[in-house]
mmCIF file of N, CA and C in Angstrom:
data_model
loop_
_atom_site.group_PDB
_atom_site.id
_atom_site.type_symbol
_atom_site.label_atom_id
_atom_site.label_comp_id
_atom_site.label_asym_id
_atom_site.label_seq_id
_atom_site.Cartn_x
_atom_site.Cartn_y
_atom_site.Cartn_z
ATOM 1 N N UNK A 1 -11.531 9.819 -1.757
ATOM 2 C CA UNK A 1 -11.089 10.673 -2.832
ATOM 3 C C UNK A 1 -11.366 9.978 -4.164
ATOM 4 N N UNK A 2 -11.736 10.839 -4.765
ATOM 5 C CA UNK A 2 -12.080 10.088 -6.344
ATOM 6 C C UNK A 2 -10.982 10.262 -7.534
ATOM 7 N N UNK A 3 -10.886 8.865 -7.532
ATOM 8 C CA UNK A 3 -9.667 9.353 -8.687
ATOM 9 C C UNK A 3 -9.971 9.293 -10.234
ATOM 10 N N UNK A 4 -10.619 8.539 -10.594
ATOM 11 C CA UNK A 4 -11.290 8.431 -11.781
ATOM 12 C C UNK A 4 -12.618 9.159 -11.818
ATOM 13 N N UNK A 5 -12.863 10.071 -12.101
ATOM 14 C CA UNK A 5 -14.379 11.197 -12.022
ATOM 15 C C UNK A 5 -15.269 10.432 -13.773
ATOM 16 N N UNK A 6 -14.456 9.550 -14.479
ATOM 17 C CA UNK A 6 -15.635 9.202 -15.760
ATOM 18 C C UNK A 6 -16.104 8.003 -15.024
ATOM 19 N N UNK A 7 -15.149 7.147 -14.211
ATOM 20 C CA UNK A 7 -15.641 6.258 -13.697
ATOM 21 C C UNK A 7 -16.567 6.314 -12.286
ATOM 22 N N UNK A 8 -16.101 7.172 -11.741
ATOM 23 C CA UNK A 8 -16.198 7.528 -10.591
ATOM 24 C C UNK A 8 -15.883 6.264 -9.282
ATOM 25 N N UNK A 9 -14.544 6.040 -9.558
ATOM 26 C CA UNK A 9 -13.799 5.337 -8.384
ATOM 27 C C UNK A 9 -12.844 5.914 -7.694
ATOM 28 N N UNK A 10 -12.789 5.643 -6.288
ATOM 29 C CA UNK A 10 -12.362 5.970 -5.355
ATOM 30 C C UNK A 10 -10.993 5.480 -5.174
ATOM 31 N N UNK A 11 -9.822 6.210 -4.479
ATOM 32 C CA UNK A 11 -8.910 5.525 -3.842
ATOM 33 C C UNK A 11 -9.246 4.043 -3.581
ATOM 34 N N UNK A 12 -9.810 4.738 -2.186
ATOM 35 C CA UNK A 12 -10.121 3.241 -1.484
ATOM 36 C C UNK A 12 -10.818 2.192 -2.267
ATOM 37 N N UNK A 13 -11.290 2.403 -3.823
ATOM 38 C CA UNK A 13 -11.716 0.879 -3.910
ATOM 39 C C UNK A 13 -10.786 0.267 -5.136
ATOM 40 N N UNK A 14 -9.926 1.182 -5.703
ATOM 41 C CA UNK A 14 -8.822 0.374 -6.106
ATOM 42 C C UNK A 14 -8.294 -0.075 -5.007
ATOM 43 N N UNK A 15 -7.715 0.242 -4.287
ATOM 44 C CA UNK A 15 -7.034 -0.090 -2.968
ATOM 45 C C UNK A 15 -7.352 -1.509 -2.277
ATOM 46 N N UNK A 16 -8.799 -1.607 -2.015
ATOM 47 C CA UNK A 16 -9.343 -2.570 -1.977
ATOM 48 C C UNK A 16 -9.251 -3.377 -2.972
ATOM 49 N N UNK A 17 -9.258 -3.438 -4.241
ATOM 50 C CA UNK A 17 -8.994 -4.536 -5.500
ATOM 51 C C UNK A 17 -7.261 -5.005 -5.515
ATOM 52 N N UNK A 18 -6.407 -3.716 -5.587
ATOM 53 C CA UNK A 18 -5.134 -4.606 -5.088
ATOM 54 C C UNK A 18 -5.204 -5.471 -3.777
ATOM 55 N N UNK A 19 -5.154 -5.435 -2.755
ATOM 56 C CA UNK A 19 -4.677 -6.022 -1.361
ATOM 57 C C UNK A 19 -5.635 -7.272 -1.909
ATOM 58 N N UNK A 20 -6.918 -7.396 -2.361
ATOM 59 C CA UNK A 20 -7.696 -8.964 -2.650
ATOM 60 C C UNK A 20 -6.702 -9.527 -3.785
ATOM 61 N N UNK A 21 -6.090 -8.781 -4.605
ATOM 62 C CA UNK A 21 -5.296 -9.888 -5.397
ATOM 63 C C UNK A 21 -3.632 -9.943 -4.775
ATOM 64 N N UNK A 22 -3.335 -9.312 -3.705
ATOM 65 C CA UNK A 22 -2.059 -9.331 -2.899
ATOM 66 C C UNK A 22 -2.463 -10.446 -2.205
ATOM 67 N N UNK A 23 -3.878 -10.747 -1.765
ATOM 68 C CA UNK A 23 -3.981 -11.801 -1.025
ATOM 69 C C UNK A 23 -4.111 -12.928 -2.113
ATOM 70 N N UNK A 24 -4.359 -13.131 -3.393
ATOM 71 C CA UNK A 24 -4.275 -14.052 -4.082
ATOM 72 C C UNK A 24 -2.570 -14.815 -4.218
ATOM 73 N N UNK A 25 -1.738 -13.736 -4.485
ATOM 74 C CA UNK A 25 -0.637 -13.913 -4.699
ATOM 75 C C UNK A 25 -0.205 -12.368 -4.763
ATOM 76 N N UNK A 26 1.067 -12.811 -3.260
ATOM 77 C CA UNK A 26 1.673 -10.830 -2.877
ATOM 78 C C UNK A 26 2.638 -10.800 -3.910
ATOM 79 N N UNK A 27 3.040 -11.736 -4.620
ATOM 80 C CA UNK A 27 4.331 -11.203 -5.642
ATOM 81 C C UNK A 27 3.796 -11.072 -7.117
ATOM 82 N N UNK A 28 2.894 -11.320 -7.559
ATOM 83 C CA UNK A 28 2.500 -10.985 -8.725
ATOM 84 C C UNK A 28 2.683 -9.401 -8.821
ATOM 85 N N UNK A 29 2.477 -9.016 -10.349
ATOM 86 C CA UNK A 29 2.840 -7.348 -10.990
ATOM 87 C C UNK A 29 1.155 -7.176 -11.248
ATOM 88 N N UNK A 30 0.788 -6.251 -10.171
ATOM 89 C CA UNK A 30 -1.044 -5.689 -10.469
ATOM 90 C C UNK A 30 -1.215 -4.553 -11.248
ATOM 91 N N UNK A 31 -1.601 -4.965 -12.390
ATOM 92 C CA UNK A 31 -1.442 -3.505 -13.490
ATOM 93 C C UNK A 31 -2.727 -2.565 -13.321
ATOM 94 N N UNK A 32 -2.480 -1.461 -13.779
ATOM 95 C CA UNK A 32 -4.257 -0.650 -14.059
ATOM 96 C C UNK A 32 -5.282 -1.827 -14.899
ATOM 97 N N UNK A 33 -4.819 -1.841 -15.953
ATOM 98 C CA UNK A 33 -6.060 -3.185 -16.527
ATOM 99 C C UNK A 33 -6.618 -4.595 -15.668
ATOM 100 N N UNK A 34 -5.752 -4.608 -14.735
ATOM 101 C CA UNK A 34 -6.185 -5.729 -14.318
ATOM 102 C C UNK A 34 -7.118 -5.492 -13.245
ATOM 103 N N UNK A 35 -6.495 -3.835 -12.312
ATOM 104 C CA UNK A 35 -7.896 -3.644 -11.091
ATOM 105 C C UNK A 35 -8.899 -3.135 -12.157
ATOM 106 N N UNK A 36 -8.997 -2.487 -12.921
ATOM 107 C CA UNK A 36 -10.001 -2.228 -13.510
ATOM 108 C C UNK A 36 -11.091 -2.966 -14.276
ATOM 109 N N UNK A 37 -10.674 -4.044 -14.829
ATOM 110 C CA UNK A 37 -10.750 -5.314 -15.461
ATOM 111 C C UNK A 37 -12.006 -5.547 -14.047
ATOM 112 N N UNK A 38 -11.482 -6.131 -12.687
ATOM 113 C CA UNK A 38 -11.666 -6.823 -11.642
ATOM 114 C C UNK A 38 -13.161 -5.532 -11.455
ATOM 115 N N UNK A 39 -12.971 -3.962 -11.322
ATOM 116 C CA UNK A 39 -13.759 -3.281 -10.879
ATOM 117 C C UNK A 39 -15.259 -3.373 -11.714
ATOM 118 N N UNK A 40 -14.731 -4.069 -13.098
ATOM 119 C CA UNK A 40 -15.677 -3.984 -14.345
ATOM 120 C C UNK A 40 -15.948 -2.186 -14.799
ATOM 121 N N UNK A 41 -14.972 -1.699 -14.741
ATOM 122 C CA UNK A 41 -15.057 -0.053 -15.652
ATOM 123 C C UNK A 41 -13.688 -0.526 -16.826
ATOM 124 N N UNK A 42 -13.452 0.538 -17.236
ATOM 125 C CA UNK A 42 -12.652 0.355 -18.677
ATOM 126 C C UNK A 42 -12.041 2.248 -18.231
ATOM 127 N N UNK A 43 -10.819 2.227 -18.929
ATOM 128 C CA UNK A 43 -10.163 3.559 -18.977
ATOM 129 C C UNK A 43 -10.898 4.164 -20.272
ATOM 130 N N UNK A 44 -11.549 5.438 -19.879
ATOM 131 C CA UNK A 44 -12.081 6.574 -20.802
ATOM 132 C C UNK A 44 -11.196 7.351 -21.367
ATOM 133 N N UNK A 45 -10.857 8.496 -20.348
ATOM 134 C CA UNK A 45 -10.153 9.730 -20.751
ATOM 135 C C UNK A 45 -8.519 9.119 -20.669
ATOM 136 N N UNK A 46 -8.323 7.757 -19.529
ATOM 137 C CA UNK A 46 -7.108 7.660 -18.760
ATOM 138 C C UNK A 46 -6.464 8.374 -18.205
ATOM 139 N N UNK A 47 -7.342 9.446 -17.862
ATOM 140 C CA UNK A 47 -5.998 10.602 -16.957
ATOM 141 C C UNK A 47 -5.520 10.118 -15.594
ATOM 142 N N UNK A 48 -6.739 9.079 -15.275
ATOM 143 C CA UNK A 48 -6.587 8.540 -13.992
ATOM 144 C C UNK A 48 -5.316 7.435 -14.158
ATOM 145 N N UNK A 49 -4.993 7.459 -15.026
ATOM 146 C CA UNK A 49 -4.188 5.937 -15.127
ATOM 147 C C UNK A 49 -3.099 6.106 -14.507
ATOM 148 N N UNK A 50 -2.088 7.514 -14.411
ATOM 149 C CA UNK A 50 -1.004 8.112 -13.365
ATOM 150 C C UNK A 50 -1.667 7.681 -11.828
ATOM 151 N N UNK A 51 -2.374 8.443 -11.274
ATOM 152 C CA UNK A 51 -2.683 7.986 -9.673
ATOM 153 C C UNK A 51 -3.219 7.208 -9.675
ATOM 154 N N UNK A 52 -3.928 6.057 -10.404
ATOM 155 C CA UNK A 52 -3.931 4.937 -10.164
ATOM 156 C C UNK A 52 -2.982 3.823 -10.075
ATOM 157 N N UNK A 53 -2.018 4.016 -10.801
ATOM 158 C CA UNK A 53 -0.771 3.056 -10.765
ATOM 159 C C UNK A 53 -0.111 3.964 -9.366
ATOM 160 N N UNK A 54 0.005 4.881 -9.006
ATOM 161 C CA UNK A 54 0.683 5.156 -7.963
ATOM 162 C C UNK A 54 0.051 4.439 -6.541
ATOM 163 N N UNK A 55 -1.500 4.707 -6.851
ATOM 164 C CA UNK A 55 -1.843 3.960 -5.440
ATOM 165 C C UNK A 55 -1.557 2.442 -5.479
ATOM 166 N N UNK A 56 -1.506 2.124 -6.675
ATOM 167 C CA UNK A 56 -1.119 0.677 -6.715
ATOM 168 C C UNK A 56 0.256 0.303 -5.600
ATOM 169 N N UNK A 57 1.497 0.676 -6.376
ATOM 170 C CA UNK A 57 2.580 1.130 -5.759
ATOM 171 C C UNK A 57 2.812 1.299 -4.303
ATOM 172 N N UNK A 58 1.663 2.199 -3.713
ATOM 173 C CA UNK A 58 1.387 2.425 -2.620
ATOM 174 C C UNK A 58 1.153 1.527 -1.571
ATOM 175 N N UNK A 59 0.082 0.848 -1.957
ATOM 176 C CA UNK A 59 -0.832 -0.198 -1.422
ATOM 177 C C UNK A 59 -0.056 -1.382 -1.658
ATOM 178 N N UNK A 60 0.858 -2.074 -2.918
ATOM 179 C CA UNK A 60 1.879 -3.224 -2.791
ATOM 180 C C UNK A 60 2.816 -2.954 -1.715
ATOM 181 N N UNK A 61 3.445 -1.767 -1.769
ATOM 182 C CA UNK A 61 4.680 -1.289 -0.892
ATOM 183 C C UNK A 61 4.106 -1.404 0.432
ATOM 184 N N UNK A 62 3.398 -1.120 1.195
ATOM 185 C CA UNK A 62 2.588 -0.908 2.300
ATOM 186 C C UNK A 62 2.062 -2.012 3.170
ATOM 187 N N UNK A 63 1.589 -3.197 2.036
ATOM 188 C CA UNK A 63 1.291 -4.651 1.866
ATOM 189 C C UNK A 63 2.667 -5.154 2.395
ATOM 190 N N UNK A 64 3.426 -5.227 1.593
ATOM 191 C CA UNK A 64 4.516 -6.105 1.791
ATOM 192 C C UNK A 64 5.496 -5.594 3.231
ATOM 193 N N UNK A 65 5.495 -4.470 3.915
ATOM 194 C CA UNK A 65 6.005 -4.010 5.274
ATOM 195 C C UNK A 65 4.972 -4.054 6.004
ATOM 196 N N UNK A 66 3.629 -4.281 5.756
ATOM 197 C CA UNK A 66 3.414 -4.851 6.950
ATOM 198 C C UNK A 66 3.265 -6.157 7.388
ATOM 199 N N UNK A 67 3.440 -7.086 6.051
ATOM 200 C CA UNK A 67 4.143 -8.736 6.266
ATOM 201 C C UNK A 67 4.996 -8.695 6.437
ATOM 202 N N UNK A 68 5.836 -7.842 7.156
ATOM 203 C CA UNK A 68 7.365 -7.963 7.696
ATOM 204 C C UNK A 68 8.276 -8.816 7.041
ATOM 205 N N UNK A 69 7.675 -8.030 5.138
ATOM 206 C CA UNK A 69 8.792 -8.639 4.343
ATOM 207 C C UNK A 69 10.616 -8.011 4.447
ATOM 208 N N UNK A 70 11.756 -8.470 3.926
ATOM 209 C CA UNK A 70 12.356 -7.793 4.041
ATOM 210 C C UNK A 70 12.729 -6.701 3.085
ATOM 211 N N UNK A 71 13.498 -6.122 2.944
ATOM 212 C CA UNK A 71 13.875 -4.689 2.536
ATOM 213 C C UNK A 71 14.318 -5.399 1.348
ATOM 214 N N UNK A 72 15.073 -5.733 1.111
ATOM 215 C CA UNK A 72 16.277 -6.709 0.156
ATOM 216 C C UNK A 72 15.253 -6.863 -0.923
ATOM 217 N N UNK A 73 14.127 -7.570 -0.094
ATOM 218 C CA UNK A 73 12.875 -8.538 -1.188
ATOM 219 C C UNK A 73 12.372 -7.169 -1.456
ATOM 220 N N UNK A 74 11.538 -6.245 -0.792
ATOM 221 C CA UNK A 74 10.943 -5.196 -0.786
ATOM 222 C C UNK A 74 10.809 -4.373 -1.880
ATOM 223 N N UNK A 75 12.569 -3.942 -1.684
ATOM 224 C CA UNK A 75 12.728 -2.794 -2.450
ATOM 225 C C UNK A 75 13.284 -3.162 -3.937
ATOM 226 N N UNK A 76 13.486 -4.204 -4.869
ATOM 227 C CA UNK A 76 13.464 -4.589 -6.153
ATOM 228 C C UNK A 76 11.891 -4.720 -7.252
ATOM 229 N N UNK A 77 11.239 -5.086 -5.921
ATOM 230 C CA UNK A 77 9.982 -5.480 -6.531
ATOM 231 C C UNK A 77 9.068 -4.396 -6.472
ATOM 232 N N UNK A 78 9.422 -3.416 -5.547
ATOM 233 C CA UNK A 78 8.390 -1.891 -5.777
ATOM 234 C C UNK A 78 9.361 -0.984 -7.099
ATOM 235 N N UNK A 79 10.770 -1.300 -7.344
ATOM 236 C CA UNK A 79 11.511 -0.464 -8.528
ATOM 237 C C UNK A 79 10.905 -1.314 -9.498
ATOM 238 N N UNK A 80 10.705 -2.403 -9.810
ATOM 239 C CA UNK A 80 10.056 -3.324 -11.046
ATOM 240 C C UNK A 80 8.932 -2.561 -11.398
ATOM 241 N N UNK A 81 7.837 -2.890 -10.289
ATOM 242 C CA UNK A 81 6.745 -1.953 -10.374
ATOM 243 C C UNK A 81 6.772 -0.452 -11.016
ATOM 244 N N UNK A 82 7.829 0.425 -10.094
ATOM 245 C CA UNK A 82 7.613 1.869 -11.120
ATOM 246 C C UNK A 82 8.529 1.703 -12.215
ATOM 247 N N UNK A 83 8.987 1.273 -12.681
ATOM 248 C CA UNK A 83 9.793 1.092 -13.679
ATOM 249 C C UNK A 83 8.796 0.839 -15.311
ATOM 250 N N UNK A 84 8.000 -0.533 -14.749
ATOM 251 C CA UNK A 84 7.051 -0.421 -15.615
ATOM 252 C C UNK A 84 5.773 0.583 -15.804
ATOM 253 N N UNK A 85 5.782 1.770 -14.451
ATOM 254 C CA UNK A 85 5.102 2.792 -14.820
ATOM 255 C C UNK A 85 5.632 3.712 -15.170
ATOM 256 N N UNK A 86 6.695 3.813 -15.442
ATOM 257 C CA UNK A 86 7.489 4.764 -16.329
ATOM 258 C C UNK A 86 7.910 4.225 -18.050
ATOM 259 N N UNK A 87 7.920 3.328 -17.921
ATOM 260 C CA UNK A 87 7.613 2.775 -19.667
ATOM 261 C C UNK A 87 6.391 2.786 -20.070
ATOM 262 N N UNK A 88 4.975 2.898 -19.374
ATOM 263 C CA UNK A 88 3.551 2.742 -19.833
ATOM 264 C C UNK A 88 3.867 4.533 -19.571
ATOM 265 N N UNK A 89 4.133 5.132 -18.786
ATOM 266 C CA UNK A 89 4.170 6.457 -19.594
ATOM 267 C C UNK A 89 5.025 7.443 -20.032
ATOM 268 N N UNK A 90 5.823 6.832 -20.605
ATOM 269 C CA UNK A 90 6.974 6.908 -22.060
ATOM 270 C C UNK A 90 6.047 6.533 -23.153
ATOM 271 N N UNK A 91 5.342 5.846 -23.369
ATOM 272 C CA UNK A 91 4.526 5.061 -24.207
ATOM 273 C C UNK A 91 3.706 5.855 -24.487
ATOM 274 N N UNK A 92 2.698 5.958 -23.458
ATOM 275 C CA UNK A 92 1.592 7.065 -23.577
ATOM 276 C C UNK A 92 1.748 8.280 -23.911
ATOM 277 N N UNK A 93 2.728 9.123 -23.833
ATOM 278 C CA UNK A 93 3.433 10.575 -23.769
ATOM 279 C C UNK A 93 3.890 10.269 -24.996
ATOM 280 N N UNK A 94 4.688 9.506 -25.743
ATOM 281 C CA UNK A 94 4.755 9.199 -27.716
ATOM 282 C C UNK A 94 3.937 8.972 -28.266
ATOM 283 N N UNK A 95 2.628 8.187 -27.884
ATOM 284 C CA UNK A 95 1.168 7.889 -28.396
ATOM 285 C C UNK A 95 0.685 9.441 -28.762
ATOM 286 N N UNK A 96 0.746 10.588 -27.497
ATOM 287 C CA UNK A 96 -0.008 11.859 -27.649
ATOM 288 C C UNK A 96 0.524 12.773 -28.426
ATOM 289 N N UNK A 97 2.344 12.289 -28.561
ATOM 290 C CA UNK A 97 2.949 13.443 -29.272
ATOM 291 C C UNK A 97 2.437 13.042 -31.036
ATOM 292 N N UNK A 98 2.368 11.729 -31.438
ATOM 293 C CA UNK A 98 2.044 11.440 -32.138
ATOM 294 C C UNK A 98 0.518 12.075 -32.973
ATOM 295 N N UNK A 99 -0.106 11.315 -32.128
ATOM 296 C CA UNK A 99 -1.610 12.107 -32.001
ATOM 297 C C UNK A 99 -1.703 13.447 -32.343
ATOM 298 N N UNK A 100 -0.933 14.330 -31.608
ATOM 299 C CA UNK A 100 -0.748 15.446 -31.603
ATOM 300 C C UNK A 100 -0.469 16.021 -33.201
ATOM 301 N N UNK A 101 0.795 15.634 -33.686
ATOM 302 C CA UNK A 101 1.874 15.506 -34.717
ATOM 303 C C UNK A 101 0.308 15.536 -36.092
ATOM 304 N N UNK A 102 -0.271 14.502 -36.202
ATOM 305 C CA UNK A 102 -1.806 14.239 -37.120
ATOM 306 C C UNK A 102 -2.301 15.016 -36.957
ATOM 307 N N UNK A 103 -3.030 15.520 -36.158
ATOM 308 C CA UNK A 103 -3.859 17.095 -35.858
ATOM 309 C C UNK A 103 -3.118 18.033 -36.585
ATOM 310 N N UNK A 104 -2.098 18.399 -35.714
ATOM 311 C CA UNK A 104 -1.477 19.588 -36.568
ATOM 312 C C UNK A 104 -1.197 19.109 -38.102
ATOM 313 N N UNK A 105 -1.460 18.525 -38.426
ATOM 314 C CA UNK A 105 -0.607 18.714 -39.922
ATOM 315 C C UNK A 105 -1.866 18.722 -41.013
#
């Protein structure tokens, strides 16, 4: 499935760029800039930047149960994770109203 159509990347190869830096270190925070950074594309339109942080999410959460981490450890560090994807789009969503706000006027 393609999630980025300017870039034209796939699920599976973000997917693949998290789990190689899960294998670098599984507790680090893997942002969109950083698989993308790693893929060598750059965010265009960013519409992809929502299901890309989700597969992120996905693929950490998924990672870490099947290292038969525990729940305790588990489940703080996947709320960290969306937490900071809900402030990058709080952020982004005031950036557009903004944006927006200049146009019209």
């Amino acid at each position: 499935m393609i999630v980025c159509s300017c870039n034209v990347v796939t699920k599976q190869e973000i997917a693949d760029v998290v789990r190689d830096f899960l294998r670098e270190d599984e507790w680090q925070l893997i942002t969109i800039g950083m698989v993308y950074h790693a893929m060598a594309v750059r965010g265009k339109c960013c519409g992809c930047f929502p299901n890309a942080i989700d597969i992120i999410i996905d693929v950490s959460e998924q990672w870490h149960r099947s290292h038969a981490r525990d729940e305790a450890t588990i489940i703080p560090f996947v709320t960290r994770i969306r937490e900071e994807h809900e402030r990058c789009e709080t952020v982004r969503n005031l950036a557009k109203m903004r944006q927006n706000k200049k146009i019209a006027a």
